[in-house]
Short mmCIF file of C-alpha atoms and ligand atoms in Angstrom, two decimals:
data_model
loop_
_atom_site.label_atom_id
_atom_site.label_comp_id
_atom_site.label_asym_id
_atom_site.label_seq_id
_atom_site.Cartn_x
_atom_site.Cartn_y
_atom_site.Cartn_z
CA MET A 1 21.12 -7.74 7.75
CA LYS A 2 19.46 -6.68 4.49
CA ASN A 3 17.04 -3.77 4.52
CA VAL A 4 13.84 -3.68 2.50
CA LEU A 5 11.46 -0.76 2.00
CA ILE A 6 7.84 -1.75 1.37
CA THR A 7 5.45 0.97 0.22
CA GLY A 8 1.75 0.39 0.78
CA ALA A 9 2.81 -1.52 3.90
CA ALA A 10 -0.52 -0.96 5.68
CA GLY A 11 -2.46 -2.42 2.79
CA PHE A 12 -3.63 -5.98 2.26
CA LEU A 13 -0.69 -7.25 0.19
CA GLY A 14 1.85 -4.83 1.67
CA SER A 15 1.24 -6.01 5.23
CA HIS A 16 1.55 -9.69 4.24
CA LEU A 17 4.82 -8.86 2.48
CA CYS A 18 6.13 -7.15 5.64
CA ASP A 19 5.39 -10.34 7.58
CA ARG A 20 7.12 -12.51 5.00
CA PHE A 21 10.30 -10.42 4.82
CA ILE A 22 10.56 -10.21 8.61
CA LYS A 23 10.15 -13.97 8.78
CA GLU A 24 12.98 -14.34 6.26
CA GLY A 25 15.33 -12.27 8.46
CA PHE A 26 15.13 -8.86 6.75
CA TYR A 27 14.87 -5.44 8.41
CA VAL A 28 11.63 -4.00 7.04
CA ILE A 29 10.80 -0.33 6.66
CA GLY A 30 7.08 0.00 5.98
CA MET A 31 5.72 3.16 4.34
CA ASP A 32 2.10 4.19 3.86
CA ASN A 33 -0.05 7.33 3.95
CA TYR A 34 -3.09 5.28 5.04
CA ILE A 35 -5.21 6.58 2.17
CA THR A 36 -6.54 3.08 1.58
CA GLY A 37 -4.37 1.17 4.06
CA ASP A 38 -5.34 0.29 7.62
CA LYS A 39 -3.17 0.79 10.73
CA ARG A 40 -4.53 -2.42 12.19
CA ASN A 41 -2.80 -4.47 9.50
CA LEU A 42 0.55 -3.58 11.08
CA GLU A 43 -0.39 -3.46 14.78
CA HIS A 44 1.17 -6.86 15.43
CA LEU A 45 4.55 -5.54 14.23
CA SER A 46 4.60 -2.36 16.33
CA SER A 47 7.17 -3.65 18.84
CA ASN A 48 9.06 -5.91 16.45
CA PRO A 49 12.76 -4.87 16.38
CA SER A 50 12.98 -5.85 12.70
CA PHE A 51 10.29 -3.34 11.72
CA GLU A 52 9.86 0.41 11.51
CA PHE A 53 7.08 2.45 9.99
CA ILE A 54 7.20 5.79 8.19
CA GLU A 55 3.93 7.58 7.45
CA HIS A 56 4.54 9.20 4.09
CA ASP A 57 2.92 9.85 0.72
CA VAL A 58 5.30 8.41 -1.90
CA THR A 59 4.19 10.97 -4.49
CA LYS A 60 6.25 13.47 -2.42
CA HIS A 61 10.06 13.30 -2.23
CA ILE A 62 11.21 10.30 -0.19
CA SER A 63 14.32 10.44 1.95
CA ILE A 64 15.63 7.46 3.89
CA ASP A 65 18.90 7.58 5.84
CA LYS A 66 19.43 3.86 6.14
CA LYS A 67 20.96 1.74 3.39
CA LEU A 68 18.39 -0.05 1.24
CA ASP A 69 18.96 -3.36 -0.50
CA TYR A 70 15.46 -3.91 -1.87
CA ILE A 71 12.36 -1.79 -2.49
CA LEU A 72 8.87 -3.16 -3.13
CA HIS A 73 6.44 -0.56 -4.45
CA PHE A 74 2.96 -1.69 -3.41
CA ALA A 75 1.38 1.68 -2.64
CA SER A 76 -1.75 2.26 -4.73
CA PRO A 77 -5.51 2.13 -4.42
CA ALA A 78 -6.40 -1.28 -5.85
CA SER A 79 -10.17 -1.55 -5.66
CA PRO A 80 -12.27 -0.14 -8.53
CA ILE A 81 -14.43 1.78 -6.01
CA ASP A 82 -11.34 3.39 -4.49
CA TYR A 83 -9.75 4.46 -7.71
CA LEU A 84 -13.01 5.88 -8.97
CA LYS A 85 -13.21 8.05 -5.84
CA ILE A 86 -9.56 9.10 -5.80
CA PRO A 87 -8.59 9.05 -9.48
CA ILE A 88 -5.87 11.68 -9.29
CA GLN A 89 -4.12 10.07 -6.32
CA THR A 90 -4.29 6.77 -8.20
CA LEU A 91 -2.61 8.28 -11.25
CA LYS A 92 -0.01 10.05 -9.10
CA VAL A 93 1.06 7.06 -7.03
CA GLY A 94 1.61 4.94 -10.14
CA SER A 95 3.49 7.68 -12.01
CA LEU A 96 5.08 10.26 -9.66
CA GLY A 97 5.33 7.76 -6.81
CA THR A 98 7.06 5.22 -9.02
CA HIS A 99 9.42 7.92 -10.33
CA ASN A 100 10.40 8.82 -6.76
CA LEU A 101 11.01 5.17 -5.89
CA LEU A 102 13.09 4.60 -9.02
CA GLY A 103 15.22 7.60 -8.05
CA LEU A 104 15.57 6.27 -4.51
CA ALA A 105 16.51 2.80 -5.79
CA LYS A 106 19.13 4.35 -8.08
CA ALA A 107 20.62 6.44 -5.27
CA LYS A 108 20.71 3.46 -2.89
CA LYS A 109 21.74 0.93 -5.55
CA ALA A 110 18.75 -1.13 -4.46
CA ARG A 111 16.72 -3.62 -6.49
CA LEU A 112 13.16 -2.38 -7.07
CA LEU A 113 10.12 -4.60 -7.58
CA ILE A 114 6.96 -2.86 -8.71
CA ALA A 115 3.40 -4.12 -8.27
CA SER A 116 1.74 -4.10 -11.66
CA THR A 117 -1.60 -5.67 -12.41
CA SER A 118 -3.74 -7.76 -14.72
CA GLU A 119 -5.53 -4.45 -15.42
CA VAL A 120 -2.72 -3.62 -17.87
CA TYR A 121 -4.55 -6.11 -20.14
CA GLY A 122 -7.77 -4.08 -19.79
CA ASP A 123 -10.81 -5.97 -21.11
CA PRO A 124 -8.63 -8.63 -22.73
CA LEU A 125 -9.17 -9.99 -26.22
CA VAL A 126 -6.62 -12.74 -25.62
CA HIS A 127 -7.53 -15.51 -23.20
CA PRO A 128 -5.86 -16.58 -20.96
CA GLN A 129 -3.61 -13.55 -20.71
CA THR A 130 0.07 -14.07 -21.49
CA GLU A 131 2.75 -11.52 -20.70
CA ASP A 132 3.32 -10.76 -24.39
CA TYR A 133 -0.28 -9.54 -24.87
CA TYR A 134 -0.35 -5.73 -25.09
CA GLY A 135 -3.85 -5.34 -23.72
CA ASN A 136 -7.12 -3.59 -24.54
CA VAL A 137 -7.46 -0.57 -22.27
CA ASN A 138 -9.90 2.33 -22.54
CA THR A 139 -7.56 5.20 -21.67
CA ILE A 140 -10.39 7.63 -20.90
CA GLY A 141 -12.77 5.27 -19.11
CA PRO A 142 -13.23 5.35 -15.32
CA ARG A 143 -10.80 2.46 -14.81
CA GLY A 144 -8.24 4.11 -17.11
CA VAL A 145 -6.72 6.01 -14.17
CA TYR A 146 -5.54 2.77 -12.61
CA ASP A 147 -4.76 0.85 -15.79
CA GLU A 148 -2.79 3.66 -17.42
CA ALA A 149 -0.92 4.54 -14.21
CA LYS A 150 0.19 0.93 -13.98
CA ARG A 151 1.10 0.80 -17.68
CA PHE A 152 3.15 3.99 -17.31
CA GLN A 153 4.72 2.47 -14.20
CA GLU A 154 5.91 -0.51 -16.24
CA SER A 155 7.30 1.78 -18.97
CA ILE A 156 9.24 4.06 -16.65
CA THR A 157 10.57 1.05 -14.75
CA MET A 158 11.87 -0.52 -17.97
CA ALA A 159 13.37 2.84 -18.98
CA TYR A 160 15.32 3.05 -15.70
CA HIS A 161 16.38 -0.54 -16.17
CA ARG A 162 17.58 0.04 -19.73
CA PHE A 163 18.99 3.55 -19.38
CA HIS A 164 20.45 3.44 -15.86
CA GLY A 165 21.01 -0.30 -15.56
CA LEU A 166 18.79 -0.35 -12.45
CA GLU A 167 17.84 -3.82 -11.22
CA THR A 168 14.07 -4.00 -11.54
CA ARG A 169 11.31 -6.61 -11.35
CA ILE A 170 7.68 -6.30 -12.48
CA VAL A 171 4.91 -8.50 -11.11
CA ARG A 172 1.50 -8.47 -12.82
CA ILE A 173 -0.83 -9.35 -9.99
CA PHE A 174 -4.16 -11.01 -10.78
CA ASN A 175 -7.12 -10.95 -8.35
CA THR A 176 -5.78 -11.90 -4.94
CA TYR A 177 -7.70 -12.45 -1.70
CA GLY A 178 -7.26 -13.38 1.92
CA PRO A 179 -7.34 -12.06 5.48
CA ARG A 180 -6.85 -8.25 5.90
CA MET A 181 -8.82 -7.27 2.82
CA ARG A 182 -11.01 -4.31 3.73
CA LEU A 183 -14.55 -5.51 4.29
CA ASN A 184 -16.04 -2.45 2.60
CA ASP A 185 -13.49 -1.98 -0.17
CA GLY A 186 -16.08 -2.88 -2.79
CA ARG A 187 -14.25 -5.86 -4.26
CA VAL A 188 -16.23 -8.95 -4.93
CA ILE A 189 -14.91 -11.23 -2.17
CA PRO A 190 -15.31 -8.86 0.79
CA ALA A 191 -18.59 -7.65 -0.75
CA PHE A 192 -20.13 -11.14 -0.96
CA MET A 193 -18.77 -12.24 2.42
CA GLY A 194 -19.99 -9.08 4.14
CA GLN A 195 -23.42 -9.52 2.56
CA ALA A 196 -23.58 -13.18 3.66
CA LEU A 197 -22.57 -12.26 7.23
CA ARG A 198 -25.15 -9.46 7.45
CA GLY A 199 -27.89 -11.63 5.98
CA GLU A 200 -28.24 -9.57 2.80
CA ASP A 201 -28.71 -10.72 -0.77
CA LEU A 202 -25.55 -11.09 -2.82
CA THR A 203 -25.16 -8.39 -5.48
CA VAL A 204 -23.94 -9.76 -8.80
CA PHE A 205 -23.06 -7.03 -11.30
CA GLY A 206 -24.30 -7.57 -14.86
CA ASP A 207 -25.50 -11.09 -15.65
CA GLY A 208 -22.57 -12.57 -13.73
CA SER A 209 -21.09 -14.28 -16.79
CA GLN A 210 -17.85 -12.26 -16.46
CA THR A 211 -15.01 -14.37 -15.09
CA ARG A 212 -12.20 -13.90 -12.59
CA SER A 213 -9.46 -16.20 -11.26
CA PHE A 214 -8.71 -15.80 -7.56
CA CYS A 215 -5.30 -16.34 -5.96
CA TYR A 216 -4.83 -16.86 -2.22
CA VAL A 217 -2.54 -14.28 -0.61
CA ASP A 218 0.11 -16.77 0.60
CA ASP A 219 0.58 -18.03 -2.96
CA GLN A 220 0.81 -14.47 -4.28
CA VAL A 221 3.43 -13.51 -1.67
CA GLU A 222 5.48 -16.61 -2.49
CA GLY A 223 5.42 -15.73 -6.21
CA ILE A 224 6.48 -12.14 -5.52
CA TYR A 225 9.26 -13.29 -3.19
CA LYS A 226 10.61 -15.69 -5.80
CA LEU A 227 10.42 -13.07 -8.54
CA LEU A 228 12.39 -10.52 -6.49
CA PHE A 229 15.26 -12.98 -6.13
CA SER A 230 15.14 -14.17 -9.74
CA ASP A 231 17.20 -12.52 -12.46
CA TYR A 232 14.22 -11.77 -14.73
CA SER A 233 13.48 -8.09 -15.47
CA TYR A 234 10.39 -8.37 -17.67
CA PRO A 235 6.81 -8.61 -16.38
CA VAL A 236 5.63 -11.89 -14.86
CA ASN A 237 1.99 -12.86 -14.22
CA ILE A 238 1.30 -14.13 -10.72
CA GLY A 239 -2.19 -15.44 -10.08
CA ASN A 240 -4.25 -18.58 -9.84
CA PRO A 241 -5.57 -19.83 -13.20
CA ALA A 242 -8.70 -21.45 -11.67
CA GLU A 243 -11.31 -19.36 -13.49
CA ILE A 244 -14.96 -18.97 -12.42
CA SER A 245 -17.89 -16.81 -13.49
CA ILE A 246 -19.04 -14.28 -10.89
CA LYS A 247 -22.50 -15.86 -10.84
CA ASP A 248 -21.08 -19.32 -10.03
CA PHE A 249 -18.77 -17.70 -7.53
CA ALA A 250 -21.76 -16.13 -5.74
CA LYS A 251 -23.33 -19.62 -5.55
CA GLU A 252 -20.08 -20.97 -4.05
CA ILE A 253 -20.10 -18.25 -1.41
CA ILE A 254 -23.74 -19.01 -0.54
CA LYS A 255 -22.79 -22.66 -0.03
CA LEU A 256 -19.62 -21.87 1.93
CA THR A 257 -21.27 -19.39 4.28
CA GLY A 258 -24.54 -21.27 4.67
CA THR A 259 -26.48 -18.04 4.13
CA GLN A 260 -30.18 -18.28 3.21
CA GLN A 261 -29.92 -15.23 0.97
CA LYS A 262 -30.38 -15.10 -2.77
CA ILE A 263 -28.54 -13.50 -5.67
CA ILE A 264 -29.75 -10.13 -6.97
CA TYR A 265 -28.49 -8.47 -10.13
CA LYS A 266 -27.19 -4.90 -10.50
CA ASN A 267 -25.73 -2.91 -13.39
CA LEU A 268 -22.32 -3.93 -14.67
CA PRO A 269 -19.76 -1.16 -14.00
CA VAL A 270 -18.29 0.59 -17.08
CA ASP A 271 -15.37 -1.30 -18.69
CA ASP A 272 -15.66 -4.21 -16.26
CA PRO A 273 -13.47 -6.87 -17.93
CA LEU A 274 -15.52 -9.79 -19.25
CA GLN A 275 -12.88 -12.42 -18.66
CA ARG A 276 -9.66 -12.71 -16.75
CA GLN A 277 -7.36 -15.67 -16.30
CA PRO A 278 -3.59 -15.62 -15.96
CA ASP A 279 -1.39 -17.76 -18.13
CA ILE A 280 1.29 -18.67 -15.58
CA SER A 281 3.58 -20.75 -17.82
CA LEU A 282 6.33 -18.14 -17.50
CA ALA A 283 6.22 -18.07 -13.68
CA LYS A 284 6.23 -21.88 -13.64
CA LYS A 285 9.24 -21.97 -15.92
CA ILE A 286 11.46 -19.25 -14.51
CA LEU A 287 10.40 -19.20 -10.86
CA ASN A 288 9.34 -22.80 -10.45
CA TRP A 289 6.21 -21.33 -8.87
CA GLU A 290 2.56 -22.27 -8.99
CA PRO A 291 -0.31 -21.69 -6.57
CA LYS A 292 -0.93 -24.35 -3.93
CA VAL A 293 -4.04 -23.17 -2.08
CA ASP A 294 -7.31 -24.06 -3.78
CA ARG A 295 -10.34 -21.80 -3.67
CA THR A 296 -12.29 -23.82 -1.09
CA GLU A 297 -9.44 -23.75 1.41
CA GLY A 298 -8.54 -20.11 0.74
CA MET A 299 -12.14 -18.88 0.89
CA LEU A 300 -12.72 -20.66 4.17
CA LYS A 301 -9.67 -19.00 5.76
CA THR A 302 -10.83 -15.65 4.40
CA PHE A 303 -14.39 -16.15 5.62
CA ASN A 304 -13.13 -17.01 9.11
CA PHE A 305 -11.20 -13.73 9.14
CA PHE A 306 -14.31 -11.70 8.21
CA LYS A 307 -16.50 -13.68 10.63
CA ASP A 308 -14.23 -12.73 13.54
CA LEU A 309 -14.39 -8.99 12.82
CA PRO A 310 -16.16 -6.89 15.47
CA GLU A 311 -19.91 -6.58 14.95
CA ASP A 312 -19.81 -2.79 14.36
CA GLU A 313 -17.17 -3.25 11.65
CA LEU A 314 -19.46 -5.66 9.86
CA HIS A 315 -22.21 -3.08 9.74
CA LYS A 316 -20.06 -0.17 8.66
CA ARG A 317 -21.60 0.40 5.27
CA GLU A 318 -19.93 3.51 4.05
CA HIS A 319 -16.82 3.13 1.96
CA LYS A 320 -13.60 4.69 3.13
CA ASP A 321 -13.69 8.46 3.72
CA PHE A 322 -10.90 10.00 1.64
CA SER A 323 -11.66 13.62 2.51
CA ASN A 324 -8.50 14.08 4.63
CA HIS A 325 -6.40 13.28 1.60
CA ILE A 326 -8.12 15.47 -0.94
CA LYS A 327 -7.09 19.12 -1.09
CA LYS A 328 -10.10 21.31 -1.77
N1 UDP B 401 -18.72 -7.75 -8.58
C1 UDP B 401 -20.02 -8.17 -8.35
N2 UDP B 401 -20.63 -7.79 -7.19
C2 UDP B 401 -20.02 -7.03 -6.23
C3 UDP B 401 -18.69 -6.61 -6.46
C4 UDP B 401 -18.08 -6.98 -7.66
O1 UDP B 401 -20.62 -8.86 -9.17
O2 UDP B 401 -20.66 -6.73 -5.20
C5 UDP B 401 -18.07 -8.16 -9.83
C6 UDP B 401 -17.42 -7.03 -10.62
O3 UDP B 401 -18.36 -6.40 -11.48
C7 UDP B 401 -16.34 -7.78 -11.38
C8 UDP B 401 -15.93 -8.89 -10.42
O4 UDP B 401 -16.99 -9.02 -9.50
O5 UDP B 401 -16.85 -8.34 -12.55
C9 UDP B 401 -14.64 -8.63 -9.68
O6 UDP B 401 -14.73 -7.33 -9.17
P1 UDP B 401 -13.66 -6.71 -8.18
O7 UDP B 401 -14.17 -5.36 -7.80
O8 UDP B 401 -13.37 -7.66 -7.09
O9 UDP B 401 -12.31 -6.54 -9.00
P2 UDP B 401 -11.88 -6.47 -10.54
O10 UDP B 401 -11.44 -7.84 -10.87
O11 UDP B 401 -13.03 -6.03 -11.40
O12 UDP B 401 -10.79 -5.47 -10.55
#
């Protein structure tokens, strides 16, 4: 049996990856410090003999007795609201955390896949974004903590690959959605769906002309799985190229949810990228991968997940409390 360590296992993508690897016959070791993850995302695996969980902050030394064949590094805050509130942890998990995992992979002779992001392209001047575009990032802006941590993560991963011959993979993840997103994580899909379910107006930031391209979680997981088992060491975009403006997206959500509410406009956050769309030609070519779930189907599945949440959860307004994780 092959062993895989998944960091960020209690998060949205991490927990779906745990499910996928267990389904494929792996022994999965999940790791998370719950700073943005949620215990409930892994509850269904608690008595699964192919799963164990270690509560640990990957920015601290990691020791694992078992052999490891694969490591997937998915630990990181991923919502703009989260990384604005915990900027130093965001920088540390992408840099120090990645360094620890590279060292662990080297010691265990394991293959390491790191979760990078479309944010490495910043507010892109090239559209759609191809992997050979170097990006347009404001290093000192509020989003810089995430973008630069992820850019450093790519650099140190390539250095370990080139210098130590470590087997590494880099996935650049574009906006992904689905069940187990945190309702109050501030990202646009949970935000709009929560507002629709509570009977509130939908808050569009700026004039809503900025675009995003949303990928359903099952497609994302399939792309990541294929990339891990490919022999390609350079970054690969995984996302759904179906692009939509946020204003049109709000209208779609109103239609989908049947809410009577209207759209209201709020200030655009600093450095909010104006357009984002993955060019997935590379993934198509080398992984024979492309997304299969269209937005209508994916959004409906996601809405059903949010609709079934307990009533008190729906009305929990405050964002996650990080105070336990911040040393005063
Ligand atoms: N957004 C919005 N209303 C919200 C939350 C987000 O209009 O209540 C916008 C946000 O300004 C951005 C887009 O939706 O342009 C996607 O934001 P998200 O936080 O989901 O992630 P991003 O793609 O910016 O990392």
